[in-house]
Short mmCIF file of C-alpha atoms in Angstrom, two decimals:
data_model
loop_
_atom_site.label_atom_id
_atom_site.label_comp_id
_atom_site.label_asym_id
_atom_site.label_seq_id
_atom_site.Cartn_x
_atom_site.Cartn_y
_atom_site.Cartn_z
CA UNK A 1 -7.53 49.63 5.72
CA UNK A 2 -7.92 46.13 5.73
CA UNK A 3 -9.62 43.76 3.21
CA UNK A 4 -11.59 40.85 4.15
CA UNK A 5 -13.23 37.58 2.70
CA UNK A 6 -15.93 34.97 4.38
CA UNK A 7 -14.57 30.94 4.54
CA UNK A 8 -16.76 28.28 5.72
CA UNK A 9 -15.73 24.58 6.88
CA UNK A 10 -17.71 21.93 7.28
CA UNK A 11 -17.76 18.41 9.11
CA UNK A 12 -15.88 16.69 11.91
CA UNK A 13 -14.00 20.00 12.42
CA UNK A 14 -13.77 20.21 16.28
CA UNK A 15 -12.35 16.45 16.49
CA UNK A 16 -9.98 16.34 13.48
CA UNK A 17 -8.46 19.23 14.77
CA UNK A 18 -9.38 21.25 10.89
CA UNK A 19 -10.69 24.13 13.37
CA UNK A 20 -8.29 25.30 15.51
CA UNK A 21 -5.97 24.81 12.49
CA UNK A 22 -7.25 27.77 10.90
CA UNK A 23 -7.33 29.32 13.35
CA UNK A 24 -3.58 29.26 14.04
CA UNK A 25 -2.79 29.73 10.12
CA UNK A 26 -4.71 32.96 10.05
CA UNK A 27 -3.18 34.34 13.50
CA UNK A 28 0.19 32.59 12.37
CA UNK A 29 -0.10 34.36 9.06
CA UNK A 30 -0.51 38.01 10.65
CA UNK A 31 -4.08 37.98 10.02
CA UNK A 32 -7.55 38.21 12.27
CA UNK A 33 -11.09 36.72 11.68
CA UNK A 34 -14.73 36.93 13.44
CA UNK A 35 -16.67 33.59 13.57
CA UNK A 36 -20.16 34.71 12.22
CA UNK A 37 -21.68 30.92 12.37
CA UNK A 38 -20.88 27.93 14.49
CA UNK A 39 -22.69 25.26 14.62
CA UNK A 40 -21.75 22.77 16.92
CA UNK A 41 -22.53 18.08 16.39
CA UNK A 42 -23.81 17.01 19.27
CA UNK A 43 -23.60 13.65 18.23
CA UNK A 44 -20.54 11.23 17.60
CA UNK A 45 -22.13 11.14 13.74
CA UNK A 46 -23.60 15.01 13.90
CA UNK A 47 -21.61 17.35 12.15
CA UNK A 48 -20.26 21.06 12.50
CA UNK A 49 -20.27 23.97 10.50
CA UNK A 50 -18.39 27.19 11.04
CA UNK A 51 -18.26 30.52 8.67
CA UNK A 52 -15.28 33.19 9.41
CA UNK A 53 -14.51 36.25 7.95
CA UNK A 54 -10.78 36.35 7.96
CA UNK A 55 -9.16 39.64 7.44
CA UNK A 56 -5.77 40.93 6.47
CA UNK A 57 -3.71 44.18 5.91
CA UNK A 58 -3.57 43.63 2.19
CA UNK A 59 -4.88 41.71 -0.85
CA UNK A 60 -1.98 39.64 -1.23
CA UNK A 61 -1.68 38.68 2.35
CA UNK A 62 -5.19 37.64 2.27
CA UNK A 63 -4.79 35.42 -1.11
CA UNK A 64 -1.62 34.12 1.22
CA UNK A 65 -4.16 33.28 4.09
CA UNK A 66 -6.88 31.81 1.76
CA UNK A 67 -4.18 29.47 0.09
CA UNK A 68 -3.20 28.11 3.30
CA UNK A 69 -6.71 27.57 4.54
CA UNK A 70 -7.39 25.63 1.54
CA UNK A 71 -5.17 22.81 2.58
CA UNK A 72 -6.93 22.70 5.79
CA UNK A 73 -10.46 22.29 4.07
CA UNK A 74 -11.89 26.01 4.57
CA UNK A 75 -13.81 26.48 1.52
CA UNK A 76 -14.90 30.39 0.43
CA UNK A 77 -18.28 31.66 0.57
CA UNK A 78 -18.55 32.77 -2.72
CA UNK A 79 -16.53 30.15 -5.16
CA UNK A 80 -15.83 31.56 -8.35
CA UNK A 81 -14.58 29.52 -10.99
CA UNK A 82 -11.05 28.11 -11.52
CA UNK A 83 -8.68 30.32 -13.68
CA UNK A 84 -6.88 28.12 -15.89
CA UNK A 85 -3.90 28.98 -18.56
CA UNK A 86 -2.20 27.03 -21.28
CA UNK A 87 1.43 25.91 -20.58
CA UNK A 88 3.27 27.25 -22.46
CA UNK A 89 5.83 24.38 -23.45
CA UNK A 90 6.36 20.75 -22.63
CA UNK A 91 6.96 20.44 -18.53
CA UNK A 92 6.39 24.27 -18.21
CA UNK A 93 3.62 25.64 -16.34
CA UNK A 94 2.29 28.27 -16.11
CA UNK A 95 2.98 31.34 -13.38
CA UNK A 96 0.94 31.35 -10.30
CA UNK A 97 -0.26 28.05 -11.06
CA UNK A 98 -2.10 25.82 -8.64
CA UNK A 99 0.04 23.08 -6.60
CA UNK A 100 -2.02 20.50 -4.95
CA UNK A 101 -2.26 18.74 -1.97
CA UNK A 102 -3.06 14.96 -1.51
CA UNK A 103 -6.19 15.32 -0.02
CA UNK A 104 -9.38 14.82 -2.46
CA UNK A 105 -10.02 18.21 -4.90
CA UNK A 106 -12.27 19.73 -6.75
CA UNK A 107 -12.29 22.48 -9.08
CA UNK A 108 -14.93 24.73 -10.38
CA UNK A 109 -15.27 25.36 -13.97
CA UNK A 110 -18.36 26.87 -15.62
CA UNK A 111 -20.18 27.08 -12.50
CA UNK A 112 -19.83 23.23 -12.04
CA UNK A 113 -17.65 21.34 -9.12
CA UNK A 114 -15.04 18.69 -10.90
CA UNK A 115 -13.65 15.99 -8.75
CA UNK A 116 -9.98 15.88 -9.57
CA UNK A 117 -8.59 12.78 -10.94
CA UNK A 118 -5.73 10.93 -9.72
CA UNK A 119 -4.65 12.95 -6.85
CA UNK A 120 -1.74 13.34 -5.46
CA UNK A 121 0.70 16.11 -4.00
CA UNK A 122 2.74 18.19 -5.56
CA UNK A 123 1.20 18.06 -9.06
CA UNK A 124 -0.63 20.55 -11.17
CA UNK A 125 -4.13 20.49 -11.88
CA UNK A 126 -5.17 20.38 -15.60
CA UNK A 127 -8.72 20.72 -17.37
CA UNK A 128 -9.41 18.71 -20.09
CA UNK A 129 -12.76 19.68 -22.77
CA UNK A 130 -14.39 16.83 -24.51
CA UNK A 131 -14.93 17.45 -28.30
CA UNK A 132 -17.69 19.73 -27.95
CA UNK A 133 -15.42 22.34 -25.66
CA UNK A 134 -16.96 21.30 -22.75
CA UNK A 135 -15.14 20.66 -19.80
CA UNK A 136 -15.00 16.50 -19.14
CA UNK A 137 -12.69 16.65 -16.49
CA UNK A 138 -10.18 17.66 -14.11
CA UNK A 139 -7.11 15.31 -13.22
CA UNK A 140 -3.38 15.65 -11.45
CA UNK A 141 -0.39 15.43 -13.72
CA UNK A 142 3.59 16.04 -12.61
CA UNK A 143 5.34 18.77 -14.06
CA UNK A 144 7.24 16.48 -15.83
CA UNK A 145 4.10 15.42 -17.54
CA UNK A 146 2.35 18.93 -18.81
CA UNK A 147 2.52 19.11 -22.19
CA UNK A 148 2.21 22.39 -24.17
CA UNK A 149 -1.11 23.78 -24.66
CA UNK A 150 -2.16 21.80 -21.14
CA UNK A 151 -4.88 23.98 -19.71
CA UNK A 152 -3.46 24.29 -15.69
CA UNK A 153 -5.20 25.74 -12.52
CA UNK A 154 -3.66 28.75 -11.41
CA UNK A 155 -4.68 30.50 -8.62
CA UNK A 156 -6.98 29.98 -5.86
CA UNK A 157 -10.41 30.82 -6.74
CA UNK A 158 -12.54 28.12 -7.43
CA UNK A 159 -10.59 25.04 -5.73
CA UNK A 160 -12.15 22.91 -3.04
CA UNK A 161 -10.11 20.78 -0.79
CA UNK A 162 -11.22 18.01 1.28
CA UNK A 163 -8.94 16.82 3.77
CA UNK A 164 -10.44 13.06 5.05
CA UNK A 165 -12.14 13.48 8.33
CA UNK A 166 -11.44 11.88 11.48
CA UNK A 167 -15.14 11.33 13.29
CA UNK A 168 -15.50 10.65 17.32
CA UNK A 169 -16.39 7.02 16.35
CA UNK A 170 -13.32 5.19 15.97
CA UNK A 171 -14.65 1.12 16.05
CA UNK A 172 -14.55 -1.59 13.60
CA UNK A 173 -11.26 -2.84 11.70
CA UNK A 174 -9.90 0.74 10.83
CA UNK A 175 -11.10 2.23 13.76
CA UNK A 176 -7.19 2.44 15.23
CA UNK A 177 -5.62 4.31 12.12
CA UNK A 178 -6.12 7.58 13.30
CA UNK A 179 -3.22 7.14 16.01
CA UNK A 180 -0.10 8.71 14.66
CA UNK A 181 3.02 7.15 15.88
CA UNK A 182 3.94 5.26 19.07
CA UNK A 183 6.78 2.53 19.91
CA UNK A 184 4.87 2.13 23.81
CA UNK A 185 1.33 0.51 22.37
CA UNK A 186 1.18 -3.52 22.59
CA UNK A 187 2.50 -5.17 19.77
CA UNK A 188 0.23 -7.29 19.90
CA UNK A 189 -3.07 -5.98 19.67
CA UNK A 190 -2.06 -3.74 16.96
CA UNK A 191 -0.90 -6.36 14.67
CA UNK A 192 -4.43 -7.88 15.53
CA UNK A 193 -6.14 -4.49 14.84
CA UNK A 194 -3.70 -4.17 11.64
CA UNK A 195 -4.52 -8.10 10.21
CA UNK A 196 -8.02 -6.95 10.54
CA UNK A 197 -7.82 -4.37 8.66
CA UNK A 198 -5.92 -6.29 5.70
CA UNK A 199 -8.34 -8.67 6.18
CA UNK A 200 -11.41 -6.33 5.82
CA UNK A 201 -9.66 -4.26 2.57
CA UNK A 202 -9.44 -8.01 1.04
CA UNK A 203 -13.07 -8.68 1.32
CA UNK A 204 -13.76 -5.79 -0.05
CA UNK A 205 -11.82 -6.22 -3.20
CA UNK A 206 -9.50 -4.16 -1.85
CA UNK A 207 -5.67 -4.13 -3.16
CA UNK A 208 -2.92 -4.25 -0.83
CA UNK A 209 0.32 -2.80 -1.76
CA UNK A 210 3.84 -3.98 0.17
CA UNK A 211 6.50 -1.23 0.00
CA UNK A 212 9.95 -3.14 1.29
CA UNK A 213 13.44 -2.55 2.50
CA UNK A 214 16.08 -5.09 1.98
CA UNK A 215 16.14 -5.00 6.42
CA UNK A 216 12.89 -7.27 5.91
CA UNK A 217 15.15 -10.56 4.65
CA UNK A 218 17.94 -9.61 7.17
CA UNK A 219 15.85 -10.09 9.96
CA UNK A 220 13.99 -13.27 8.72
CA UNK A 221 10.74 -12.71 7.97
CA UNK A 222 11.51 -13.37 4.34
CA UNK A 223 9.47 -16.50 4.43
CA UNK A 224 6.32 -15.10 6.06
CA UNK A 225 5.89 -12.44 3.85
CA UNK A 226 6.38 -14.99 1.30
CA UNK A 227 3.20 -16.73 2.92
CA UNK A 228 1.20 -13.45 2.15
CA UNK A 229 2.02 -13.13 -0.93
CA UNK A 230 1.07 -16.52 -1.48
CA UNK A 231 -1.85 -16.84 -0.22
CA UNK A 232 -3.13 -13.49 -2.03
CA UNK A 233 -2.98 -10.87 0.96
CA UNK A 234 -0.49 -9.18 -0.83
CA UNK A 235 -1.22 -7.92 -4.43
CA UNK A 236 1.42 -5.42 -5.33
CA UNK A 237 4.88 -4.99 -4.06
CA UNK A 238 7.21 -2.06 -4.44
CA UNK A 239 11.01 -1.95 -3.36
CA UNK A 240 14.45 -1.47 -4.76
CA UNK A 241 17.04 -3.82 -6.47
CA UNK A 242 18.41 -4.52 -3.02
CA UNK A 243 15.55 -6.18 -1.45
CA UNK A 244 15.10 -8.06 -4.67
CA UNK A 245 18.96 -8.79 -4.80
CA UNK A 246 18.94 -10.49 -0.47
CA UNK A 247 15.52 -12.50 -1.21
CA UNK A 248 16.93 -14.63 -4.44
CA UNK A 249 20.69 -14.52 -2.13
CA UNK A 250 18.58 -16.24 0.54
CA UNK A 251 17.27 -18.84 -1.83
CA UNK A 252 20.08 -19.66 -4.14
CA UNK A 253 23.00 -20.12 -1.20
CA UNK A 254 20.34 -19.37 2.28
CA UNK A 255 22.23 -16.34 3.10
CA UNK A 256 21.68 -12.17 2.84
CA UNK A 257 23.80 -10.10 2.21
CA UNK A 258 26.88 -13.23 3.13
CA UNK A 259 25.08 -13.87 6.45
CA UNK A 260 23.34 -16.65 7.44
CA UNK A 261 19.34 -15.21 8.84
CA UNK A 262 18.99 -18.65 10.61
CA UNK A 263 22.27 -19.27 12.50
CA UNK A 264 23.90 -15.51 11.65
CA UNK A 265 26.71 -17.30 10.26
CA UNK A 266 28.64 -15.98 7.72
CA UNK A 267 30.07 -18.69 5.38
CA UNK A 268 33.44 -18.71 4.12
CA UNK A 269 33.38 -16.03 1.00
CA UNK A 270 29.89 -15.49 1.56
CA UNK A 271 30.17 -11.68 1.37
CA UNK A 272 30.50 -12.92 -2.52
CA UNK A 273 26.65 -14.33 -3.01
CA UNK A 274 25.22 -11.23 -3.42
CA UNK A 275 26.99 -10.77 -6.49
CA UNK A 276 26.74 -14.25 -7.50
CA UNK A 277 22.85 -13.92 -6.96
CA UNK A 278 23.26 -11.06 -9.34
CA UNK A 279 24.56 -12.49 -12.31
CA UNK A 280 22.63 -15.55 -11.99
CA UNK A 281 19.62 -13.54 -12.63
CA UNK A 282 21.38 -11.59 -15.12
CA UNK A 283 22.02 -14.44 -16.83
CA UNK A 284 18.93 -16.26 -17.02
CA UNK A 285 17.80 -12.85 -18.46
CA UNK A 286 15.06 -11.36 -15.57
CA UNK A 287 13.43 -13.07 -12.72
CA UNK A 288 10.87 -14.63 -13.87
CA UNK A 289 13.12 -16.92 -16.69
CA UNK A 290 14.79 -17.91 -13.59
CA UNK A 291 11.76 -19.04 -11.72
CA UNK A 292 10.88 -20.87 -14.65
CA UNK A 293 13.96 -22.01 -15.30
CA UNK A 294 13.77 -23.69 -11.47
CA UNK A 295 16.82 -21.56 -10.99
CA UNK A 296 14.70 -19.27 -7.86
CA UNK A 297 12.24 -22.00 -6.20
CA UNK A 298 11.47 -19.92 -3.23
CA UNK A 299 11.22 -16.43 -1.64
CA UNK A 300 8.98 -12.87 -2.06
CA UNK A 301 10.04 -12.52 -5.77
CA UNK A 302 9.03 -16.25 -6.36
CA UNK A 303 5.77 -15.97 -5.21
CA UNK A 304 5.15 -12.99 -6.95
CA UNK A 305 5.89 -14.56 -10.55
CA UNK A 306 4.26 -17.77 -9.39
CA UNK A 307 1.37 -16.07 -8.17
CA UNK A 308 1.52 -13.01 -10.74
CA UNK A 309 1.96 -10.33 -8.14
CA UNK A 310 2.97 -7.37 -10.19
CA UNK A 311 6.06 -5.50 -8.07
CA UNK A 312 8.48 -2.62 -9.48
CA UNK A 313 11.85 -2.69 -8.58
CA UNK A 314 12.86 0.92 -9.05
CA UNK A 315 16.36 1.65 -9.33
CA UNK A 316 19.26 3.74 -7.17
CA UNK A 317 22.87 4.81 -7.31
CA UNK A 318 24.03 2.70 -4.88
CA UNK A 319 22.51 -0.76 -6.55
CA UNK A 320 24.77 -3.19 -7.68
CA UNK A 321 24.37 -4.81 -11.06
CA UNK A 322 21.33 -4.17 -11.16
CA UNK A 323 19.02 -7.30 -11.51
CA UNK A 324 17.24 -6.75 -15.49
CA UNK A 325 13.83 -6.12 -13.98
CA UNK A 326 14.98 -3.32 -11.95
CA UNK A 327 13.40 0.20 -13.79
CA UNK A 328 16.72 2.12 -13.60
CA UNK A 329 15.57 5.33 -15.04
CA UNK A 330 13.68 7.83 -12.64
CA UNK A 331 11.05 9.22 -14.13
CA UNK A 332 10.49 5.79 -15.68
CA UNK A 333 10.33 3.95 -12.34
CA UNK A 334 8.41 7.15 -10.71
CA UNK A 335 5.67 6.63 -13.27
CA UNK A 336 5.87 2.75 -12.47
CA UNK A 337 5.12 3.56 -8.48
CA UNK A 338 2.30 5.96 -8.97
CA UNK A 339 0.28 3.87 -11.09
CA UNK A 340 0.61 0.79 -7.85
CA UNK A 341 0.02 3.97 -5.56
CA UNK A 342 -3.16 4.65 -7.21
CA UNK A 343 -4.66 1.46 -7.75
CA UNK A 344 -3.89 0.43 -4.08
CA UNK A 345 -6.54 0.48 -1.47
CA UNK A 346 -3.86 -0.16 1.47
CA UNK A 347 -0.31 0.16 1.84
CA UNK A 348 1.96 -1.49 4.12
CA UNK A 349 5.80 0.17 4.57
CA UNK A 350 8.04 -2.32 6.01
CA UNK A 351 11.24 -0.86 6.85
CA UNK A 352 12.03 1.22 4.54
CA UNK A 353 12.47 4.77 4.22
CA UNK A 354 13.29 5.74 1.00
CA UNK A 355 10.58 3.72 -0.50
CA UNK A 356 8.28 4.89 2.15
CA UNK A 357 8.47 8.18 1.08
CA UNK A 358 8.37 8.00 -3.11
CA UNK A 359 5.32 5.95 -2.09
CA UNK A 360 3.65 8.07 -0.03
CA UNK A 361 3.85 10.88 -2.38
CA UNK A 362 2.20 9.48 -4.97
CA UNK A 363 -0.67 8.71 -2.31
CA UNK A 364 -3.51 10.48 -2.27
CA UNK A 365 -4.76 11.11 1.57
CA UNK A 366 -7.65 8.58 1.82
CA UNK A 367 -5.45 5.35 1.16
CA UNK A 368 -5.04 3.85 4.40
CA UNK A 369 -1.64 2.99 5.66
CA UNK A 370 1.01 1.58 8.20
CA UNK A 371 4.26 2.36 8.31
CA UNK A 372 6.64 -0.39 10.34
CA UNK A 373 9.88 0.41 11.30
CA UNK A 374 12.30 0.06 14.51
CA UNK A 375 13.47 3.86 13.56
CA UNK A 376 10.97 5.93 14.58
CA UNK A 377 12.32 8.97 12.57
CA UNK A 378 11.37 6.64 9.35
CA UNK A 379 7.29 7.44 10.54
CA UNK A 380 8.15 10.13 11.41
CA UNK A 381 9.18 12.09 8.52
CA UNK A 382 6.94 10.01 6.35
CA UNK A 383 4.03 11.80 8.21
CA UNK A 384 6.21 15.07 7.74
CA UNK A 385 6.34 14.49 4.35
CA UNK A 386 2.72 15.00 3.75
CA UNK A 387 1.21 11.20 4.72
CA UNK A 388 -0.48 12.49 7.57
CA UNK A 389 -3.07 9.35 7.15
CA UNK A 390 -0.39 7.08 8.16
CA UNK A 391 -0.31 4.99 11.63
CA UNK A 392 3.26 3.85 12.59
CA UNK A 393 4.46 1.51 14.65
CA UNK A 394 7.65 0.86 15.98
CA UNK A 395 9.29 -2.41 16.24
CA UNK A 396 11.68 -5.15 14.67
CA UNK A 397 10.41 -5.96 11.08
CA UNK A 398 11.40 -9.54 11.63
CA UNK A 399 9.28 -9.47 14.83
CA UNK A 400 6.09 -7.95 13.40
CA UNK A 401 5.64 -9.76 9.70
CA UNK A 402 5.74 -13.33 11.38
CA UNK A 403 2.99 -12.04 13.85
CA UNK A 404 0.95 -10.78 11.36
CA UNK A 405 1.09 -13.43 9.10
CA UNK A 406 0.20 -16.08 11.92
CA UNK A 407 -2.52 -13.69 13.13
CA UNK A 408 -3.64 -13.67 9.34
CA UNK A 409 -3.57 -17.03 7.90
CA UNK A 410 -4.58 -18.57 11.79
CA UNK A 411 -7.74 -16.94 11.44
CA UNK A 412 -8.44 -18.65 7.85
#
């Protein structure tokens, strides 16, 4: 005897590919299904719909099924409401309970469809009741944020997920983010397409976010990024003490790391100015007393004091030092990222994979971004990681920032 339940998807489900994905999770997962609706767009705006009865041998290999075709949008035909359960101590959830994806959420309590705050992957899902016991709203929170008595989703009945859809119509400045990765398209017309698209988030009131690996001031572009940041097309910037560490190097003795990016010289006991850097800094008591101290005069981290670019610097085992700004407890510096993850609009990973990835797990699935990197496993396992959204490209760091910043600032 088998059991059965009815799902239903809806939208720009033949060309994102959200079809034929459930399709292969139910078949994948053991089970079978019967399309009893399809409705086919027949325009490049027109969209489908599709109901399936999806079967399986038993009820816990359907509740399997169903949880999978949640992530892939399939919604079921007869939402109940969300089961929810206090924790029952500080960063403990509940059994069972719901973990979510990055695409947008909602969750149905009382017969009413709440859009889930802050969303991001890997989190739990808690309801909070106004003063009158009502519930006011649904938002995200880390397990290392639940606090005892937090009522959390657990379950599947009554959640909603909507992954972003990718329509047949693929013009205007964002048009080419729904590429994947490739190292063989033309540099540059992509960085064209990309400073468009930076261009088009800033008109919008859109904030840009700069996640950075230390590779970015090896190669020389230090100085062009430098002109973004300036001139306000950058408006957050995330990275470790490293990349922080080479930049003020370059400034203070115009080498990173001991070698010269201009001539690739390396001066006698250069391999000793990255330490000097350090306690430099250290001693003028953070970055910002040194800028104002004249002590830094130029570079990323100069602009962003002189231009009051918030950036985190979170911390790693490997740093040296580390410089006093950088956030040197986990959770701390965690906490730091996902609040520039949310607030940002676009993000732009340059060369960096560790970064890359905290980043883009704090993301949630509609913030637009490029990844940049001459590895292409870095894009790679960024998009494995969950940041499906993200277009990568693959090239030399120090080759694509001064591009884009000409292309940029050239057009002003």
């Amino acid at each position: 005897m088998t059991v059965s339940r009815s799902v239903e998807l809806a939208g720009h489900i033949i060309d994102s590919g959200t079809l034929q994905s459930c399709f292969g999770v139910i078949m994948d997962m053991g089970g079978s299904f019967e399309v009893e609706e399809f409705d086919i767009g027949r325009s490049k705006t027109e969209k489908s719909y599709a109901r399936l009865v999806v079967s399986a041998d038993t009820d816990d290999d359907l509740q399997t099924i169903i949880h999978e075709l949640h992530q892939n949008g399939a919604t079921p035909i007869d939402p109940r409401d969300a089961t929810v359960e206090p924790a029952p101590a500080d960063q403990v959830v509940p059994p069972g309970f719901y973990s979510t994806t990055n695409h947008p959420t909602d969750i149905r309590i009382e017969g009413e469809w709440l859009a889930v705050d802050r969303i991001e992957m890997d989190c739990a899902v808690v309801v909070e009741r106004n003063g009158n016991g009502q519930p006011a709203r649904a938002r995200a929170k880390v397990l290392n944020a639940i606090e005892e008595g937090d009522l959390v989703v657990t379950g599947e009945s009554g959640i909603r997920v909507r992954p972003p859809e990718r329509p047949r119509e693929r013009s205007g400045a964002f048009g080419f983010m729904q590429g994947g990765v490739s190292s063989e398209r033309p540099s540059e017309s992509t960085i064209e397409k990309i400073a468009e698209a930076i261009t088009q988030t800033k008109a919008e009131d859109g904030s840009i976010l700069a996640v950075c690996g230390p590779a970015l001031i090896h190669s020389g572009a230090r100085e062009d990024l430098a002109r973004l940041v300036r001139k306000g097309y950058i408006d957050m910037l995330s990275a470790g003490n490293g990349f922080a560490v080479h930049d003020i190097e370059r400034d203070l003795y115009g080498t990173s790391l001991g070698m010269n990016t201009e001539t690739l010289d390396h001066p006698r006991r250069g391999h000793k100015h990255h330490i000097y850097a350090l306690s430099e800094v250290i001693r003028a008591g953070s970055i910002e007393n040194a800028v104002e101290d004249d002590l830094i005069t130029s570079g990323v981290m100069y602009e962003c004091v002189a231009n009051d670019v918030p950036f985190v610097l979170a911390g790693s085992i490997r740093d040296d030092g580390p410089l006093p700004d950088t956030i040197t407890d986990t959770i701390e510096a965690q906490n730091a990222i996902r609040e520039q993850a949310h607030e940002a609009d676009m993000v732009l990973m340059l060369s960096t994979l560790l970064h890359s990835v905290a980043v883009g797990n704090c993301l949630p699935s509609t913030t637009r971004v490029v990844c940049v990197d001459i590895n292409p496993a870095t894009v790679t396992q960024l998009l494995d990681r969950g940041s499906a959204q993200a277009v990568g490209m693959v090239t030399d760091i120090g080759t694509f920032i001064p591009m884009l910043a000409d292309t940029i600032l050239d057009s002003q």
